[in-house]
Short mmCIF file of N, CA and C in Angstrom, two decimals:
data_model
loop_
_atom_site.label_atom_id
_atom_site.label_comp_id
_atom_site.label_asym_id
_atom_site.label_seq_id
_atom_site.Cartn_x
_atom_site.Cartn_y
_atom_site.Cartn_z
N UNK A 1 -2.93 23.52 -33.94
CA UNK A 1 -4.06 24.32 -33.52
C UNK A 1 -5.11 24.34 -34.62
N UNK A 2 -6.51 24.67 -34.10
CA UNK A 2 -7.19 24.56 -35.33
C UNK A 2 -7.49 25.90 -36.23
N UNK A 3 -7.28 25.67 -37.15
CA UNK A 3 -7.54 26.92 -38.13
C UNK A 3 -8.91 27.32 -37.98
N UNK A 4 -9.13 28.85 -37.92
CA UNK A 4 -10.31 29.60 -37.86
C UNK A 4 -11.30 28.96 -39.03
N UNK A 5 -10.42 28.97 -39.87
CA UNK A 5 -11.78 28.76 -41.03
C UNK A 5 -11.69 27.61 -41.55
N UNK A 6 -11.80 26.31 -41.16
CA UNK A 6 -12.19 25.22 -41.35
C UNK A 6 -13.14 24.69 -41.95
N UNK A 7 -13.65 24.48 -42.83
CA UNK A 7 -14.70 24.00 -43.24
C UNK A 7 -14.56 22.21 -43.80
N UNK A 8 -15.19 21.53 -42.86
CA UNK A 8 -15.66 20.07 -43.81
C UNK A 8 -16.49 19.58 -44.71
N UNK A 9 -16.43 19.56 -45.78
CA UNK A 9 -17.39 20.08 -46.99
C UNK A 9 -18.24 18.86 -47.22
N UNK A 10 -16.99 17.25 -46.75
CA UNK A 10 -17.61 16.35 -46.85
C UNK A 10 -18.89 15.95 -46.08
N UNK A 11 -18.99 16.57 -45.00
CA UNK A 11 -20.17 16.74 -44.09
C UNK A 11 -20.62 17.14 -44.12
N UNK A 12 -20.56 18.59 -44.97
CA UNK A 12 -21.41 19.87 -44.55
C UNK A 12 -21.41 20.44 -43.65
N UNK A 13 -20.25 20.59 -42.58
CA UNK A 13 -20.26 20.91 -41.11
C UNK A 13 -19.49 22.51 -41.34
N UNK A 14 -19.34 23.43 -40.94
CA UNK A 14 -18.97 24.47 -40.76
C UNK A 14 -17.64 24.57 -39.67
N UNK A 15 -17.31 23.52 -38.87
CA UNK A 15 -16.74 23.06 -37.89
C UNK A 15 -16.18 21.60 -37.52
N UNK A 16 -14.80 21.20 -36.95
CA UNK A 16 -14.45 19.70 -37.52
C UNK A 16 -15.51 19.47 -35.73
N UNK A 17 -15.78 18.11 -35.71
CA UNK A 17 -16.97 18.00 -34.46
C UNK A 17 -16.26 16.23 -34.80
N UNK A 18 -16.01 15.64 -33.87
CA UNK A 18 -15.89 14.33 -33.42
C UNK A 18 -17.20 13.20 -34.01
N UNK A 19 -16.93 12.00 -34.48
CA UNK A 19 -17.96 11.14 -34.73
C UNK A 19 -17.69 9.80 -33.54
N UNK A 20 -18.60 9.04 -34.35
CA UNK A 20 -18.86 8.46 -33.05
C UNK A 20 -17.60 7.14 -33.19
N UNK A 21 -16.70 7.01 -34.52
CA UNK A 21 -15.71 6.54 -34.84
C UNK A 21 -14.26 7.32 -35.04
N UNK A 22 -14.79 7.90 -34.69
CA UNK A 22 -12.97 8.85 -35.22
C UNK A 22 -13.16 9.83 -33.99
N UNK A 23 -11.62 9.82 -33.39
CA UNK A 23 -11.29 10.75 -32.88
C UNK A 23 -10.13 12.15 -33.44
N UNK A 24 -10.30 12.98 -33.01
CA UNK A 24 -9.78 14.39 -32.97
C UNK A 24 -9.66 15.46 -32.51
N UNK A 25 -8.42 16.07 -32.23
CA UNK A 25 -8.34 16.48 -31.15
C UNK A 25 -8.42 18.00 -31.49
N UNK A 26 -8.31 19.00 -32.54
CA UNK A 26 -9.05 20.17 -33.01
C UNK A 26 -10.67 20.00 -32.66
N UNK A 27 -11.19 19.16 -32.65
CA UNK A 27 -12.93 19.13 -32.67
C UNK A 27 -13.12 19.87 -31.09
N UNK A 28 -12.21 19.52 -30.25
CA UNK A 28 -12.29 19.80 -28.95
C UNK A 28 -11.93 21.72 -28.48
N UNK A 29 -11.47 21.85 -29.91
CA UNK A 29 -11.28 24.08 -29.73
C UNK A 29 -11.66 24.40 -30.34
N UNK A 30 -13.37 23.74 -30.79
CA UNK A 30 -14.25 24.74 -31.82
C UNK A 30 -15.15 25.42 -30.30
N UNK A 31 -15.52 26.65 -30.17
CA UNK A 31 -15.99 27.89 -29.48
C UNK A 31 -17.68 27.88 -29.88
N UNK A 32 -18.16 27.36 -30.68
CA UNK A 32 -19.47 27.48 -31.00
C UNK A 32 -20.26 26.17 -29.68
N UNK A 33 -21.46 26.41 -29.35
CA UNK A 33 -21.75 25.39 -28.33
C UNK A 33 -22.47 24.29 -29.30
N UNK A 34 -22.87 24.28 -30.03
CA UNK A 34 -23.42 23.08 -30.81
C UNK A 34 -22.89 22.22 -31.47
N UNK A 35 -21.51 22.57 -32.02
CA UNK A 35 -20.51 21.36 -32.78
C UNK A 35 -19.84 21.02 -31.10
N UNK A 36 -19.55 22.14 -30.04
CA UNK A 36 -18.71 21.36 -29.12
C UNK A 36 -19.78 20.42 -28.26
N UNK A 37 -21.06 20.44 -28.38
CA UNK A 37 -22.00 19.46 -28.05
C UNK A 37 -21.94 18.56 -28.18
N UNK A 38 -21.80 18.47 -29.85
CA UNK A 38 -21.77 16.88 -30.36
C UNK A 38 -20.77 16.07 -30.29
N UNK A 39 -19.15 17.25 -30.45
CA UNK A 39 -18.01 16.40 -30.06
C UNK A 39 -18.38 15.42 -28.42
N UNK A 40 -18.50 16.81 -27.57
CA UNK A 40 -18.55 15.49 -25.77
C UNK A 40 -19.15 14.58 -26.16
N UNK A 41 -20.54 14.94 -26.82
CA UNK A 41 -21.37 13.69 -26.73
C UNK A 41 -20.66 12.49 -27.49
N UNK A 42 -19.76 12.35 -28.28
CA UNK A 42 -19.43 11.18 -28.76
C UNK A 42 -18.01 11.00 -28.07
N UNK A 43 -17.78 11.88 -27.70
CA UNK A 43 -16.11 11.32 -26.78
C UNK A 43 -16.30 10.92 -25.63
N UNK A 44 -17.72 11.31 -25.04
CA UNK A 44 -17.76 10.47 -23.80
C UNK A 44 -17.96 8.82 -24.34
N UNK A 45 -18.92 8.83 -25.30
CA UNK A 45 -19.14 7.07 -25.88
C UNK A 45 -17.61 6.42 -26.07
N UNK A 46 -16.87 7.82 -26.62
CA UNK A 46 -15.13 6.83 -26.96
C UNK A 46 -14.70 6.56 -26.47
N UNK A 47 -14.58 7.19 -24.70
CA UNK A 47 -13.82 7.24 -23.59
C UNK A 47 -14.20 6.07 -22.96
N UNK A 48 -16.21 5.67 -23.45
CA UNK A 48 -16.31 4.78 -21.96
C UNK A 48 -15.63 3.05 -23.10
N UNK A 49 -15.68 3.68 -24.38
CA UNK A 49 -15.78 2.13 -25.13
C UNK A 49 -14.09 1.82 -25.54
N UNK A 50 -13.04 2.68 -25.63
CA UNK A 50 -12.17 2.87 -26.27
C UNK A 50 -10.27 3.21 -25.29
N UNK A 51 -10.20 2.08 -25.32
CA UNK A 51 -8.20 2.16 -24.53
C UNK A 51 -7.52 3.21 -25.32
N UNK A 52 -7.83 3.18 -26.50
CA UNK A 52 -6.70 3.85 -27.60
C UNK A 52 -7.21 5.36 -27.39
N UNK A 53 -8.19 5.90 -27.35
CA UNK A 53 -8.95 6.96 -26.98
C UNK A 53 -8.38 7.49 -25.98
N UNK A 54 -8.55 6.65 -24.64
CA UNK A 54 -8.13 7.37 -24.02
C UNK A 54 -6.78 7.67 -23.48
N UNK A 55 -5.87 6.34 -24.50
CA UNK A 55 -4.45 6.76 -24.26
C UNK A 55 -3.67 8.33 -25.15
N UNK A 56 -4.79 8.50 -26.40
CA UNK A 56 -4.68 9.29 -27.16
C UNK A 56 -4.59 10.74 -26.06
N UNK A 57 -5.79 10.99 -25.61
CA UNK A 57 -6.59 12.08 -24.75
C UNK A 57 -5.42 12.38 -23.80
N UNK A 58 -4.56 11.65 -23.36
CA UNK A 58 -3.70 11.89 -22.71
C UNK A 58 -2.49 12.66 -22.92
N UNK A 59 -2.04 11.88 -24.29
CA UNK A 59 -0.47 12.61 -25.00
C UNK A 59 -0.85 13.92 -25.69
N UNK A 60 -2.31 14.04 -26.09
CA UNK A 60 -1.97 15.37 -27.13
C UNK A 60 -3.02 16.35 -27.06
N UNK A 61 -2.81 16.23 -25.22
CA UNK A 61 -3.97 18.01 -24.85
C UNK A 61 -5.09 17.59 -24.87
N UNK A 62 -5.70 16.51 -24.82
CA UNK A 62 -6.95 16.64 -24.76
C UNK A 62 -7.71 16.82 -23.53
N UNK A 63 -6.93 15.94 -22.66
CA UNK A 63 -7.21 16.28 -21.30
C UNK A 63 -7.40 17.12 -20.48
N UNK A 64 -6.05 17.69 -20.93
CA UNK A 64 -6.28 19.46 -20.61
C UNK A 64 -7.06 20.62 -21.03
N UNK A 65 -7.83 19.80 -22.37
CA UNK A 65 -8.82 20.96 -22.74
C UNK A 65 -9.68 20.79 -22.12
N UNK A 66 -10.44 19.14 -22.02
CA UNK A 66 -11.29 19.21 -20.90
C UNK A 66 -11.23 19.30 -19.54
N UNK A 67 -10.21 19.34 -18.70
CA UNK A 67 -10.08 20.42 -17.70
C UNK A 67 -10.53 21.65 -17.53
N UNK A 68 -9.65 22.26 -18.43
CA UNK A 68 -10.36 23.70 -19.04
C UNK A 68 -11.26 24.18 -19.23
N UNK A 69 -12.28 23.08 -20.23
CA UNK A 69 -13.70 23.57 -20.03
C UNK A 69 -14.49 23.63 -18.94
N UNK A 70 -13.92 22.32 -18.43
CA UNK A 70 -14.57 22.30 -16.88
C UNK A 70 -13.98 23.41 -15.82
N UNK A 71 -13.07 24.03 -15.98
CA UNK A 71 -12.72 25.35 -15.31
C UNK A 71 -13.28 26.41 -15.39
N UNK A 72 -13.63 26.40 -16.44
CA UNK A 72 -13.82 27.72 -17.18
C UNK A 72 -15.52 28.12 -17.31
N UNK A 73 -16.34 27.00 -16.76
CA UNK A 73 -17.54 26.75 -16.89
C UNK A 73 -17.97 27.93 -15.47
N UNK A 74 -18.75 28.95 -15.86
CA UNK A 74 -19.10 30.08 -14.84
C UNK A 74 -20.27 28.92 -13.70
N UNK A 75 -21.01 29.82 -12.76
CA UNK A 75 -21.67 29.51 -11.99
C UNK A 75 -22.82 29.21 -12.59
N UNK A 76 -23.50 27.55 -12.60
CA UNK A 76 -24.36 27.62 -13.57
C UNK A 76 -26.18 28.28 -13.21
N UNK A 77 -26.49 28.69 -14.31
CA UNK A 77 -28.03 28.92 -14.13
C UNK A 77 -28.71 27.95 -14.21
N UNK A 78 -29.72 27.79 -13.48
CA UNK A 78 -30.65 26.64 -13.58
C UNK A 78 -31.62 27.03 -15.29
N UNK A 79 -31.47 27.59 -15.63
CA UNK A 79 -32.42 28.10 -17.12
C UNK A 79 -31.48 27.59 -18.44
N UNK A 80 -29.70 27.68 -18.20
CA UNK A 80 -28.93 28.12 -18.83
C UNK A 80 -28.53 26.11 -19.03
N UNK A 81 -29.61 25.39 -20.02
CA UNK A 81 -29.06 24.18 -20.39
C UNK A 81 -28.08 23.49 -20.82
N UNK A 82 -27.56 24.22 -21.69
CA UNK A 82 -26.37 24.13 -22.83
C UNK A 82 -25.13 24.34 -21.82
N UNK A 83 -24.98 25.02 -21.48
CA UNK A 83 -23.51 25.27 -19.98
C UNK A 83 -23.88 23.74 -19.37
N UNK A 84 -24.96 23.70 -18.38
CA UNK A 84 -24.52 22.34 -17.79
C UNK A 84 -24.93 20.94 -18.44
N UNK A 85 -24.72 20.89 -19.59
CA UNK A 85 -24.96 19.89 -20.26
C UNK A 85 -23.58 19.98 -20.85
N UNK A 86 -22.91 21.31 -21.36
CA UNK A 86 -21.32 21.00 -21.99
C UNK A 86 -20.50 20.50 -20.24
N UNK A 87 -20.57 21.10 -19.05
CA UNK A 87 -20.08 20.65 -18.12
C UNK A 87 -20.52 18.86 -17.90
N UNK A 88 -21.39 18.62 -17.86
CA UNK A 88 -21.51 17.19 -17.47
C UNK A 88 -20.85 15.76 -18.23
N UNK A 89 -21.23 16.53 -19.78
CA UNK A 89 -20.20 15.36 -20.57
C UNK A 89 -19.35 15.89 -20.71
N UNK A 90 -18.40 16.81 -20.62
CA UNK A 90 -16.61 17.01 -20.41
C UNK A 90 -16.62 16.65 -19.36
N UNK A 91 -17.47 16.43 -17.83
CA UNK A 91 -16.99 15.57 -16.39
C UNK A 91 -17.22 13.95 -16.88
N UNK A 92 -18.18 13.56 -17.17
CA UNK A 92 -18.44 12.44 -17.45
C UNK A 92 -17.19 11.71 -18.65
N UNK A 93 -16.90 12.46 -19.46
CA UNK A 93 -15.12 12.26 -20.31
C UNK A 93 -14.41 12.10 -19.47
N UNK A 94 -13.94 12.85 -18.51
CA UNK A 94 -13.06 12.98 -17.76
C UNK A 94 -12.86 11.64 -16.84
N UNK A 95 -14.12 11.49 -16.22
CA UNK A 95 -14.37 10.29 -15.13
C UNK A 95 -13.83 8.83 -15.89
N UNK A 96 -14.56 8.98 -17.09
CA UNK A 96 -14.14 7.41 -17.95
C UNK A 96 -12.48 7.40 -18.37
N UNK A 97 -12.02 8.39 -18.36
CA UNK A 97 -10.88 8.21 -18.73
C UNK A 97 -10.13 8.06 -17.26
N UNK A 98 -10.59 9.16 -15.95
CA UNK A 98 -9.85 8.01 -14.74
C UNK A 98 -9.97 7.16 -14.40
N UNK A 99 -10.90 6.71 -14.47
CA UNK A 99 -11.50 5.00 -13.52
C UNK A 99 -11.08 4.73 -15.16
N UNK A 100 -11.70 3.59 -16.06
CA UNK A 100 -10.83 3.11 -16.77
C UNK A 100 -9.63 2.49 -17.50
N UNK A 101 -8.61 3.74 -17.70
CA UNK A 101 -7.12 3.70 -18.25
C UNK A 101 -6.66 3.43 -16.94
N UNK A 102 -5.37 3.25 -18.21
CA UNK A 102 -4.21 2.56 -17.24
C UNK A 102 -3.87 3.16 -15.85
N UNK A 103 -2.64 2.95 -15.30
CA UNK A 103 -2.04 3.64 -14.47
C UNK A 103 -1.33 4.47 -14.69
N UNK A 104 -0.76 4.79 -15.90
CA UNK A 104 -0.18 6.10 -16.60
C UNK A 104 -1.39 6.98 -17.01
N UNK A 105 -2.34 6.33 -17.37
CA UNK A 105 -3.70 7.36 -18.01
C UNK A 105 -4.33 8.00 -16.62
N UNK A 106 -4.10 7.16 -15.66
CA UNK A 106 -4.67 8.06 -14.07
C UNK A 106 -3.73 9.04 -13.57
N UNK A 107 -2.16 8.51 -13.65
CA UNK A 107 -1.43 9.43 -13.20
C UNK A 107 -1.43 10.82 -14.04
N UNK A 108 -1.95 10.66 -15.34
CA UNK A 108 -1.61 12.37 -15.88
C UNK A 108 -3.23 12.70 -16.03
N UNK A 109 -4.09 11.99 -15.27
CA UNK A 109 -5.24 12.37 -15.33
C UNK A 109 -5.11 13.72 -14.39
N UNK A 110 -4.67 13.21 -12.72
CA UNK A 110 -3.98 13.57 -11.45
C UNK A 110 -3.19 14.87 -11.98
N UNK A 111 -2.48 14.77 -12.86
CA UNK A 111 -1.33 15.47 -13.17
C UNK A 111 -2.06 17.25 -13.91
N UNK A 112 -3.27 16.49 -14.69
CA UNK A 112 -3.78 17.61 -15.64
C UNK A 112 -4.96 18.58 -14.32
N UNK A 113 -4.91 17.96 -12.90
CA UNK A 113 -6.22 18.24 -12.50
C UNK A 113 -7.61 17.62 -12.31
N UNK A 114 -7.64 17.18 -12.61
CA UNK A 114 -9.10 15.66 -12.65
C UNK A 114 -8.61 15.52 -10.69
N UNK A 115 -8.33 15.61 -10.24
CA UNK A 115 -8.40 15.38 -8.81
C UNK A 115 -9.14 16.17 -8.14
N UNK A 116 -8.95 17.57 -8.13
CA UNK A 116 -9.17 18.85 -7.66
C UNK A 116 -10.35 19.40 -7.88
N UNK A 117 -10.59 18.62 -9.70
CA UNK A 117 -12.16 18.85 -9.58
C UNK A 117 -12.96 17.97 -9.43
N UNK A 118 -12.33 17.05 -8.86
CA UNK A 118 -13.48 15.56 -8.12
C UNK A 118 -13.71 16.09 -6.85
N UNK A 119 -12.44 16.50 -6.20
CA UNK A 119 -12.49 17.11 -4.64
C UNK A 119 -13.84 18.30 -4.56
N UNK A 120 -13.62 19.03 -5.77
CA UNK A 120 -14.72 20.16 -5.76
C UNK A 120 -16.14 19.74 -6.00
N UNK A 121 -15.81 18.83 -6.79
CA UNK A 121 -17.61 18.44 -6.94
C UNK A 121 -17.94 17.53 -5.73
N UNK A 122 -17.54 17.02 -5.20
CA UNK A 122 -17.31 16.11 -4.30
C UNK A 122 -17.79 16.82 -2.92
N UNK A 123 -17.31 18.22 -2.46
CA UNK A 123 -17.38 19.40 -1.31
C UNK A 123 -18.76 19.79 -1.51
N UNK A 124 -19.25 20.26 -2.89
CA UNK A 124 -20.45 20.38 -2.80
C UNK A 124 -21.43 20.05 -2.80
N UNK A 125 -21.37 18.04 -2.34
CA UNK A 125 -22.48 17.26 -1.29
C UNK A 125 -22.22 17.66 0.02
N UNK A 126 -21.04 17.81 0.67
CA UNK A 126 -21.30 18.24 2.16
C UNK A 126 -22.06 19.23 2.58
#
């Protein structure tokens, strides 16, 4: 789990946040919206460029966090940017890692939920 008080000194970051080469899977339970910004934004690039990524995302919760966020995301405001911009790249993560990966990386895609909320986004074109 990630420790409250984290600091990366080598960065200057206040928060561990994903690059556009390294993955990690604490970067994904920092609570502030601006480091968890920058993490999607580069895990969606990992997800669409990266097998190992997304076999990673699979074994050790990552998947399920982004589930989560995408659960947990209230009814959005049209004013309220930052909400559907963290929703779109945790869906857009999500998507590259089902279409993509393997057939084990789809089945615990299925497994974590990624179905249910395709079905849901999916209901609200009809």
């Amino acid at each position: 789990m990630r420790e409250s008080n984290y600091c990366s000194v080598q960065h200057s970051r206040a928060a561990l946040t994903l690059s556009p080469n390294h993955y990690d899977r604490r970067a994904l339970d920092v609570t502030a919206d601006l480091p968890l910004l920058n993490t999607l934004t580069h895990l969606s690039a990992l997800t669409s460029s990266s097998s190992a990524v997304r076999e990673v995302l699979t074994t050790d919760g990552g998947l399920e966090r982004l589930i989560r966020l995408l659960d947990q995301t209230p009814r959005m405001n049209p004013k309220d940017r930052t909400t559907a911009w963290r929703w779109t790249l945790a869906w857009h993560s999500v998507v590259n890692v089902g279409i993509r990966g393997t057939e084990r990386v789809r089945f615990r895609v299925e497994q974590a939920g990624g179905i249910r909320l395709a079905v849901t986004v999916l209901d609200g074109y009809l």
